[in-house]
Coordinates of C-alpha atoms and ligand atoms in Angstrom, one line a residue:
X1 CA 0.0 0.0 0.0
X2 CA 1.3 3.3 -0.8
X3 CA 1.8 5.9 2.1
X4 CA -1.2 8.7 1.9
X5 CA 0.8 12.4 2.5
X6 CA 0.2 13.4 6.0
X7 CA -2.3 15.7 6.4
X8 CA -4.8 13.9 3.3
X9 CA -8.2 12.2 3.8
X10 CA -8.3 10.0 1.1
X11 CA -11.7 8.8 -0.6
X12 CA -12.5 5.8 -2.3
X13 CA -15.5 6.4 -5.0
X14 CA -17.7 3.1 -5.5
X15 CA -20.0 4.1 -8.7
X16 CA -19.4 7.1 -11.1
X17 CA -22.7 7.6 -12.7
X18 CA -25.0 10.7 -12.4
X19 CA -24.5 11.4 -8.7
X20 CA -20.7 9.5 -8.8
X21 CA -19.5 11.6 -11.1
X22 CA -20.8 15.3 -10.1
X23 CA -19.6 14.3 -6.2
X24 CA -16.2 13.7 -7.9
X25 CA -16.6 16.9 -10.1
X26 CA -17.7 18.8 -6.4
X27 CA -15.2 17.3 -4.2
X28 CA -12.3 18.4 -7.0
X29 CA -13.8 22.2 -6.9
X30 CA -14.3 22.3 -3.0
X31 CA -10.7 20.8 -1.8
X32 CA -9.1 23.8 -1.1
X33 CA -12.2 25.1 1.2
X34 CA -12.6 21.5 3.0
X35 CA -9.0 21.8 4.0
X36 CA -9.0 24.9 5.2
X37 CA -12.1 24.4 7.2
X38 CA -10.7 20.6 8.4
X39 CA -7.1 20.9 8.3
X40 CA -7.1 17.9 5.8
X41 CA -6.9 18.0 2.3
X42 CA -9.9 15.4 0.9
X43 CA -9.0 13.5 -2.3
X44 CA -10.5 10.5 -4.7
X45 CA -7.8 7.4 -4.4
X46 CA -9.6 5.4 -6.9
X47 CA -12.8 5.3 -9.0
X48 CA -14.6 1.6 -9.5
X49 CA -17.1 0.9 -11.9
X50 CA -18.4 -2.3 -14.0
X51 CA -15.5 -1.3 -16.4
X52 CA -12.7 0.0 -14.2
X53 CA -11.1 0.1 -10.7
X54 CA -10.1 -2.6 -8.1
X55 CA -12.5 -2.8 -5.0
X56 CA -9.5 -4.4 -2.7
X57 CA -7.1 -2.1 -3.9
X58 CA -9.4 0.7 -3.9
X59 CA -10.6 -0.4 0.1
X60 CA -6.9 -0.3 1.0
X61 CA -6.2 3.2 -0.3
X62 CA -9.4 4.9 1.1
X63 CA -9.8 6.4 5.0
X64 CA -13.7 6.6 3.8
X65 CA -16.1 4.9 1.1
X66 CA -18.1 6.8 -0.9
X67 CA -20.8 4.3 -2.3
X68 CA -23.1 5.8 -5.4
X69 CA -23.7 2.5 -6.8
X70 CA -27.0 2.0 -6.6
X71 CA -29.0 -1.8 -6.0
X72 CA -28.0 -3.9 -2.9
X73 CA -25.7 -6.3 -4.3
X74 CA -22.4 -5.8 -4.7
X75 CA -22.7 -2.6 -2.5
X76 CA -24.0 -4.3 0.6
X77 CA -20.8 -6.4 0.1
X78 CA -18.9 -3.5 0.0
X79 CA -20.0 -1.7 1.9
X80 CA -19.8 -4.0 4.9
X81 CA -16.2 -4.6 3.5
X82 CA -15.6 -1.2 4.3
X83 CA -16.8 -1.4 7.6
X84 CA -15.6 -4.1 8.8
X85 CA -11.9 -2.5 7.8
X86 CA -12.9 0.7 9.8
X87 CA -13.5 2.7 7.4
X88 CA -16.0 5.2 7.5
X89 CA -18.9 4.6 4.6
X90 CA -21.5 7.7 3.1
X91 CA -24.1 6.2 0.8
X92 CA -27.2 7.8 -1.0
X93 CA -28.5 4.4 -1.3
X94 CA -31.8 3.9 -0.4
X95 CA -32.9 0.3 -1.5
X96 CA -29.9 -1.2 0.6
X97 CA -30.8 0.6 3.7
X98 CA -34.2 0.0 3.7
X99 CA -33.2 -3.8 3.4
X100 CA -30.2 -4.4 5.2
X101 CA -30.0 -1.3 7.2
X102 CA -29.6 -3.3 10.5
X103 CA -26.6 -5.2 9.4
X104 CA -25.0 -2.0 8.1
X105 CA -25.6 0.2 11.3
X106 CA -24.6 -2.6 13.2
X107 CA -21.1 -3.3 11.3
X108 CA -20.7 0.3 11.8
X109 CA -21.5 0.2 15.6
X110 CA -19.1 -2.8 16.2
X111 CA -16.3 -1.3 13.8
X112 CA -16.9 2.4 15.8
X113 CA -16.8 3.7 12.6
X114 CA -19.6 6.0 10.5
X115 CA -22.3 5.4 8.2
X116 CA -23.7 8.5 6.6
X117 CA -26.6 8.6 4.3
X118 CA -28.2 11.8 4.0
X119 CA -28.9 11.8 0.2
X120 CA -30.7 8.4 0.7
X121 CA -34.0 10.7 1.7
X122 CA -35.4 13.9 0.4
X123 CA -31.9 14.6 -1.7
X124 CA -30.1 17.9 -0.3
X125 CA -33.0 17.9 1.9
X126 CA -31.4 17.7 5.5
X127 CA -33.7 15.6 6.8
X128 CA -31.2 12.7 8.2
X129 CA -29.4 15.5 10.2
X130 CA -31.7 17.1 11.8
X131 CA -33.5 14.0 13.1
X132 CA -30.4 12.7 14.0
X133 CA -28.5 15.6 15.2
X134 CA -30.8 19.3 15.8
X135 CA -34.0 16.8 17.5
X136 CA -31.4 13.9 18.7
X137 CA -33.2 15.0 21.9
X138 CA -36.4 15.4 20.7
X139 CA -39.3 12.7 21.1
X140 CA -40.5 12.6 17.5
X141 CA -44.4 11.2 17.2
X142 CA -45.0 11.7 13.9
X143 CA -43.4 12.5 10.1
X144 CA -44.6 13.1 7.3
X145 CA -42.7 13.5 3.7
X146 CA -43.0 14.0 0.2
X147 CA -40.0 12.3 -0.4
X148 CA -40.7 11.4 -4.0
X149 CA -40.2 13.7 -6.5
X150 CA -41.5 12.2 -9.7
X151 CA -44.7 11.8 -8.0
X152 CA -45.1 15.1 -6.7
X153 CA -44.8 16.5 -10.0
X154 CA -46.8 14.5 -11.6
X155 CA -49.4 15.7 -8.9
X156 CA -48.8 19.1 -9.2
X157 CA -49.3 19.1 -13.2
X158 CA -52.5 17.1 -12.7
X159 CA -53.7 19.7 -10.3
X160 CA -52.7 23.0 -12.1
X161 CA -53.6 22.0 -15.6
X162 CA -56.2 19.2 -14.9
X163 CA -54.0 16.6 -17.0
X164 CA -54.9 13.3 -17.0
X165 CA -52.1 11.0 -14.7
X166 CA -50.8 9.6 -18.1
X167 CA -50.0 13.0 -19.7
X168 CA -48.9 14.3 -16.7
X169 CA -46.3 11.2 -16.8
X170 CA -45.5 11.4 -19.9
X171 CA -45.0 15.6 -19.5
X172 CA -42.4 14.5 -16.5
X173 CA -40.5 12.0 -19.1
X174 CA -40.2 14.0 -21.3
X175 CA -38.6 17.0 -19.0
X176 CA -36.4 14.3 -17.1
X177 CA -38.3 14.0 -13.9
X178 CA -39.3 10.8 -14.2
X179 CA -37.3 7.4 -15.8
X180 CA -38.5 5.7 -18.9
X181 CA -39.5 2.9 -16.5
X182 CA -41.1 4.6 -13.8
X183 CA -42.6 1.9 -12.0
X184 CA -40.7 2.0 -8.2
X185 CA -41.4 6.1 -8.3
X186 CA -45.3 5.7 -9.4
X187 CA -46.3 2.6 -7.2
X188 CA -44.7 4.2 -4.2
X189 CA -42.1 1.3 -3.2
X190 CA -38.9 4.5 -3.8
X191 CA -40.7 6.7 -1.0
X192 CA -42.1 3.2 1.4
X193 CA -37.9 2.6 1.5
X194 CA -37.2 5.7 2.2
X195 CA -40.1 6.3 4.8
X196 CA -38.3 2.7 6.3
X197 CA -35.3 4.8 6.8
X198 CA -36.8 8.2 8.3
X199 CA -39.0 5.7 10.9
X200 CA -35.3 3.6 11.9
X201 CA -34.7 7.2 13.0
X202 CA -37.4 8.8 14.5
X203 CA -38.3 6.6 16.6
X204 CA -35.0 4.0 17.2
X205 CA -36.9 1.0 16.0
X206 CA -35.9 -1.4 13.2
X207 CA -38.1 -0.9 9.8
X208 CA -37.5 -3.3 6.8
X209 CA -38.8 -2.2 3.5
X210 CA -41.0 -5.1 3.6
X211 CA -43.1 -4.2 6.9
X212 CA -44.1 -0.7 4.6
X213 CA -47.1 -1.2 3.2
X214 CA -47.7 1.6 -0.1
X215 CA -50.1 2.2 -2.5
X216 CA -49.2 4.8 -5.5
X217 CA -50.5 7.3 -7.7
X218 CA -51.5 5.3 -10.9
X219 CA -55.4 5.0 -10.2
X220 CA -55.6 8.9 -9.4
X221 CA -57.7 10.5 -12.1
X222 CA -57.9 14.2 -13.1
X223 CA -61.5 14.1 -11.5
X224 CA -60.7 12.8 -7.9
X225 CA -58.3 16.2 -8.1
X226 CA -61.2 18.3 -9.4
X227 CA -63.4 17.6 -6.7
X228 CA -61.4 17.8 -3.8
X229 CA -60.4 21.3 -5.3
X230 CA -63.9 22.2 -4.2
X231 CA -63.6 20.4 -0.8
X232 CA -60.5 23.1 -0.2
X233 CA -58.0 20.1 -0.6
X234 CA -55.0 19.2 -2.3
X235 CA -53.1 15.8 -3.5
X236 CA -49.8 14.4 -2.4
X237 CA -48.1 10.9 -2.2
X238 CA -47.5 11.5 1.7
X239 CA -44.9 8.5 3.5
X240 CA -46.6 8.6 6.8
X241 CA -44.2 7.2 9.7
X242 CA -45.9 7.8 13.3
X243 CA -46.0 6.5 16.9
X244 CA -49.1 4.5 17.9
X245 CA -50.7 3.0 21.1
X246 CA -46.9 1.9 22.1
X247 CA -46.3 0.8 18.3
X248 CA -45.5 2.1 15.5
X249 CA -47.3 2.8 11.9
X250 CA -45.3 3.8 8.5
X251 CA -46.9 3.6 5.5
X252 CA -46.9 5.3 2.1
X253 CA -50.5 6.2 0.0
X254 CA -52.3 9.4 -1.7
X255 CA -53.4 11.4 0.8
X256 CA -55.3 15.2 0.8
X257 CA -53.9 17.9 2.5
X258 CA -56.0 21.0 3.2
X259 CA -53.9 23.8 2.1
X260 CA -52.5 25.0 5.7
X261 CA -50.5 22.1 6.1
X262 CA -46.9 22.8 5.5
X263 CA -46.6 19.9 2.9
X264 CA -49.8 21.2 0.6
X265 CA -48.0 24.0 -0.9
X266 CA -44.4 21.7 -1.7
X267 CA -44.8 21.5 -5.9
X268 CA -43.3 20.0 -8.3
X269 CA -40.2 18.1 -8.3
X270 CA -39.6 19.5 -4.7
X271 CA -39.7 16.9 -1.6
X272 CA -40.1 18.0 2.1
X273 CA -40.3 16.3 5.2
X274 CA -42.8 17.5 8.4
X275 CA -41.4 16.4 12.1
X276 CA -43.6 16.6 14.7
X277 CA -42.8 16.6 18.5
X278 CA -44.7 18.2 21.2
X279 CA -41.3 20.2 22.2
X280 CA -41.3 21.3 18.8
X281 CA -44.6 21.4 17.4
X282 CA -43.7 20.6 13.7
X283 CA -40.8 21.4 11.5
X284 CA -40.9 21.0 7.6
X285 CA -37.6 21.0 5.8
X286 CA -38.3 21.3 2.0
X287 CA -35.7 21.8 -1.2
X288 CA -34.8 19.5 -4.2
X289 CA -34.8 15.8 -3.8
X290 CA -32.8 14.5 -6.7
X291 CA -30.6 15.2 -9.6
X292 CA -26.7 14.9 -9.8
X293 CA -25.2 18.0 -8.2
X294 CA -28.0 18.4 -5.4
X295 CA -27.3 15.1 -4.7
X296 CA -23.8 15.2 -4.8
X297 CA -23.8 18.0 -2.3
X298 CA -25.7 16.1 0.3
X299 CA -23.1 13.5 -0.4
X300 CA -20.2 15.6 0.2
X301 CA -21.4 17.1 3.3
X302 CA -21.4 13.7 4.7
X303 CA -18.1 13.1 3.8
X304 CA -16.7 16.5 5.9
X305 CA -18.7 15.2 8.8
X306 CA -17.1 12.0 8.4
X307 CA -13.5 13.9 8.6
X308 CA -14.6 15.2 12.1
X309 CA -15.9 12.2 13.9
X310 CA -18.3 12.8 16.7
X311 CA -18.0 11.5 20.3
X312 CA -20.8 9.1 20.1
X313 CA -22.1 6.3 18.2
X314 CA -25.5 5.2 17.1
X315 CA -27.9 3.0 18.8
X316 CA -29.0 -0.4 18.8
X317 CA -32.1 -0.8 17.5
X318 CA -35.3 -0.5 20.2
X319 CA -38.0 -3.3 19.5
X320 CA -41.4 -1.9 18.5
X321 CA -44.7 -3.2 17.0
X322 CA -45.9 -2.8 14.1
X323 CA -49.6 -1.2 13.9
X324 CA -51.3 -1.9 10.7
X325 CA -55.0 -0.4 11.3
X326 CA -54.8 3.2 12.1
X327 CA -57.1 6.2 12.2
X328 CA -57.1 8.8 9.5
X329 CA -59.7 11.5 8.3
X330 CA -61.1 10.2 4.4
X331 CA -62.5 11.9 1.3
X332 CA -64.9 9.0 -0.6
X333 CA -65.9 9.7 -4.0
X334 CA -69.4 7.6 -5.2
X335 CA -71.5 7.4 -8.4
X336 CA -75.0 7.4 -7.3
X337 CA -78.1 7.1 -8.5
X338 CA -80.4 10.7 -8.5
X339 CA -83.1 10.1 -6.4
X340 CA -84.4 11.0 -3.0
X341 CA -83.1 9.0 0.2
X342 CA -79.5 8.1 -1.1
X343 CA -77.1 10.4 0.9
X344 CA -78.9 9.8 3.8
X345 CA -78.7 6.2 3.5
X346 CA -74.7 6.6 2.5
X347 CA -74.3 8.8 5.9
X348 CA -76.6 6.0 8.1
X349 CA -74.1 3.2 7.1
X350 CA -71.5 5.2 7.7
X351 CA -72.7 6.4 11.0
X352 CA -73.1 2.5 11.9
X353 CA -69.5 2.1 11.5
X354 CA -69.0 5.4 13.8
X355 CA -67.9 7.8 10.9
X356 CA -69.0 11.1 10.6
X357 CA -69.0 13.4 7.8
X358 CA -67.3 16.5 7.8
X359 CA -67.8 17.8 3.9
X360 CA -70.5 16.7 1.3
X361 CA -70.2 18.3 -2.2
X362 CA -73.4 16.9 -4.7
X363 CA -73.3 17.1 -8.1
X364 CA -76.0 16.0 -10.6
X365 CA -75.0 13.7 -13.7
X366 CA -77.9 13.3 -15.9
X367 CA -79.8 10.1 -14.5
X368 CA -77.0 10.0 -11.7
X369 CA -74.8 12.1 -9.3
X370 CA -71.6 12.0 -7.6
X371 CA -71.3 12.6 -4.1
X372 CA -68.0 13.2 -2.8
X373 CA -67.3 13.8 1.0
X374 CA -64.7 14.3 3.7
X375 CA -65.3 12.0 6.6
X376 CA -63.8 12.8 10.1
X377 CA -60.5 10.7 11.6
X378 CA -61.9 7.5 12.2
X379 CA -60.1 3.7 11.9
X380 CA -59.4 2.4 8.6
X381 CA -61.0 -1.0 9.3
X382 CA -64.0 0.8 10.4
X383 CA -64.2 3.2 7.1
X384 CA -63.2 0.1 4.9
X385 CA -66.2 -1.7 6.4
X386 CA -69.1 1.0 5.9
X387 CA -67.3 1.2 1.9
X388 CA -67.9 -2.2 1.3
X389 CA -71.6 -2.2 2.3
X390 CA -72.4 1.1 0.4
X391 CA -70.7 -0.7 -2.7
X392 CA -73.4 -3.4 -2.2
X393 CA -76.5 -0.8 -2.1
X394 CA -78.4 -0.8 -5.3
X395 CA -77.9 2.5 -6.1
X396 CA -74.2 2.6 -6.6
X397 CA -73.5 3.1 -10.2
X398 CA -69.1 2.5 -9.9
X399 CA -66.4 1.4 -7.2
X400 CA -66.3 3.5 -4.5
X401 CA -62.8 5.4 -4.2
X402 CA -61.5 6.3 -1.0
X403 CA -58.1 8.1 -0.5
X404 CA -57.1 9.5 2.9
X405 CA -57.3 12.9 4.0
X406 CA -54.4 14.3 6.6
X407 CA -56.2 17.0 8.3
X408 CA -54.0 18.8 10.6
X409 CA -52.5 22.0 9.6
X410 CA -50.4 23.7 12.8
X411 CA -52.5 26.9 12.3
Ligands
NAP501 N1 -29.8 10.2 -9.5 C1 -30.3 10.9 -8.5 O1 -30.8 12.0 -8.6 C2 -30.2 10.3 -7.1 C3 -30.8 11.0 -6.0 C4 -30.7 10.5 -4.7 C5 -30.1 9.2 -4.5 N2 -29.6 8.6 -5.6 C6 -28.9 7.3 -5.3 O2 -27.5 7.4 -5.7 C7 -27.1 6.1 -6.2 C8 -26.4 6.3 -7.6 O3 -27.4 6.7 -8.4 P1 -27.1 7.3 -9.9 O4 -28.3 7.9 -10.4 O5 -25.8 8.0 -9.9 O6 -26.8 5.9 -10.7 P2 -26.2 5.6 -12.1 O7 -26.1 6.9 -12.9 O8 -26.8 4.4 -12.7 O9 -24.6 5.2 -11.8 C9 -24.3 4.0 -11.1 C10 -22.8 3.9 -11.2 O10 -22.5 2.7 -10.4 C11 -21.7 1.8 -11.2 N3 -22.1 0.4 -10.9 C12 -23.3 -0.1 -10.9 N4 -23.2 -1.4 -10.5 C13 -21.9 -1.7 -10.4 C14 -21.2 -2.9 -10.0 N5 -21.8 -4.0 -9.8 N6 -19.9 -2.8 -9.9 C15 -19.2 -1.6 -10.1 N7 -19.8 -0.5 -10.4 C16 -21.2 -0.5 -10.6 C17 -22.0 2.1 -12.6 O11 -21.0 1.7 -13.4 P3 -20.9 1.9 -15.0 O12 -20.6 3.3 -15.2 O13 -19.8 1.0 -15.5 O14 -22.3 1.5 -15.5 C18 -22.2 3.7 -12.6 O15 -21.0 4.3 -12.7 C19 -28.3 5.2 -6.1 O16 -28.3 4.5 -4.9 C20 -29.5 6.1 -6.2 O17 -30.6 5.6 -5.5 C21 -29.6 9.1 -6.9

């Protein structure tokens, strides 16, 4: 092995791709200010990709792994590798943490060495550090994040131009905010992994990907949009991560904001993530969640963390349930037939099951009419249950549709 110079922190660069190459492009332009601020001077000893580079050689070279590989396999391999030498590790990668997260954070534990993955969420959004460092503290109950930026603009074009969800898709192809496969963004699995991740640190407790159930945006017409406009409400794909009866909820699913929640007015491409804690009330961090350089910045801020280690090291992992049946506020959208009797028949099922309505809005539709409603914060089960037995009254032209409403908004 060669002798680094004293006075170098050396960096070995494990993918060099969209965000591999701009970090490398970034940590070129901001050497001289890193070393001035850290007293060591921060450079790349060796670049691996599927057609170049050693990962032994490169390991042996490196006081800290960069991994911008992507997938879990090689890089948990690496990864661990890296660990298990002592060498610090910053990833932005997502998949592997939401699925072997426990083996990594506890290689790094063992090893006393650091794991640092704050573009894994939200991009440049500092979401990792503050829950980890500013609220470290803090009892976190509850948070809530757009952490999915296809999504959210496909959203926000279906909602400012009415566009159906495929033109709205196809509008975010075609400007570069979403893949030409955009399956894991639309269904919801990208934000459920990194919801996994946000949850293994708000509240200390060990989330796989699996345990996150998600639903995604694909079913969402142009009309479910239109009416909630009128019910004062706005659409997001909202990763919802919150402490419950001693457990513990995360999931990921369309939900309706009313527009004084923090998270109703994040457009676009933009993610954000909402803390709440009674200390605190809420927080909201918002900013761009992808793209090489934004990325590459999170990256690199990890990396002069990593140079300055701090006195402590994280936590094992605390054992909480899982809850799967939790309240929520609903909007439910039905085809009816027009005749005399039928909402108050909708609202006595619905009362059997214990939910009230907050918001009705009618409209007629020739021989039929829509009806679509908010109904107060009541248990899903509960909800699901009155939706199956008004799908089975006579006068219900379609499937119901039922997407959740989150209705606080910290005024
Ligand atoms: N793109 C974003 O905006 C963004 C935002 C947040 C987080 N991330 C995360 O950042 C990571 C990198 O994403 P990216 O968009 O930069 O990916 P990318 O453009 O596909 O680049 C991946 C790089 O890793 C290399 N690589 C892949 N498999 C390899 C293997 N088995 N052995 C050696 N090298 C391998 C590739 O090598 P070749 O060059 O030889 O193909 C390429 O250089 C992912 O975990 C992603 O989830 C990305």
């Amino acid at each position: 092995m060669s002798e680094a110079p004293a006075g170098s922190f050396r960096v070995g660069l494990l993918g060099h791709g969209t965000v591999g190459a701009a970090f490398h492009s970034l940590l070129e332009e901001r050497t001289d200010a890193i070393e001035r601020e850290v007293g060591l001077r921060p450079g790349v000893a060796g670049v691996l990709t599927r057609s170049r580079g050693d990962f032994a050689d490169i390991l042996e070279r490196s006081d800290l792994v960069v991994e911008l590989m992507g997938g879990t396999e090689p890089a948990r391999e690496y990864v661990m590798r890296a660990l298990g030498a002592g060498k610090h590790v910053v990833t932005a990668n997502k998949q592997l943490l939401s699925q072997h997260g426990e083996e990594l954070y506890g290689a790094a534990y063992e090893n006393g060495v650091q794991l640092r993955f704050e573009a894994a969420v939200a991009g440049v959004v500092p979401a990792i550090r503050v829950m980890s460092e500013t609220l470290a503290a803090a009892h976190i109950e509850r948070v809530h994040g757009i952490v999915n930026g296809t999504t959210n603009f496909i959203l926000t074009a279906m909602e400012e131009t009415g566009a159906s969800y495929e033109d709205a898709l196809k509008q975010a192809q075609e400007l570069g905010f979403a893949e030409a496969d955009p399956s894991d963004d639309v269904s919801g699995k990208d934000a459920a992994a990194k919801m996994a991740i946000l949850a293994r640190l708000a509240f200390n407790a060990a989330v796989h990907l699996d345990e996150v159930p998600y639903e995604g945006i694909e079913r969402l017409t142009a009309e479910d949009i239109a009416y909630a406009k009128d019910l004062g409400l706005s659409l997001k794909l909202i990763g919802t991560a919150e402490r419950i009866d001693g457990g513990l909820a995360v999931s990921v699913h369309p939900a309706f904001l009313y527009g004084a929640h923090p998270l109703a007015s994040v457009r676009g491409s933009f993610n954000a993530v909402t803390i709440e804690s009674p200390a605190i009330t809420e927080i909201t961090l918002s900013g761009p969640g992808a793209g090489g350089p934004q990325t590459a910045s999170a990256v690199l801020g990890d990396v002069v963390s990593a140079m300055i280690p701090p006195p402590t090291l994280p936590a094992p992992a605390e054992d909480l349930p899982l809850v799967q049946d939790v309240e929520s506020a609903f909007y439910l959208h039905i085809e009816v037939a027009d005749r005399p009797g039928v909402l108050a028949q909708v609202a006595e099922i619905l009362g059997l099951q214990g939910v009230s309505i907050k918001s009705v809005v009618q409209k007629g539709l020739g021989e039929d009419a829509r009806l679509a409603m908010v109904a107060h914060p009541v248990l899903e089960s509960k909800f699901r249950a009155a939706v199956e037995m008004i799908e089975r009254l006579d006068f219900v032209r379609t499937k119901p549709r039922v997407i959740r409403v989150i209705d606080e908004t910290f005024e």
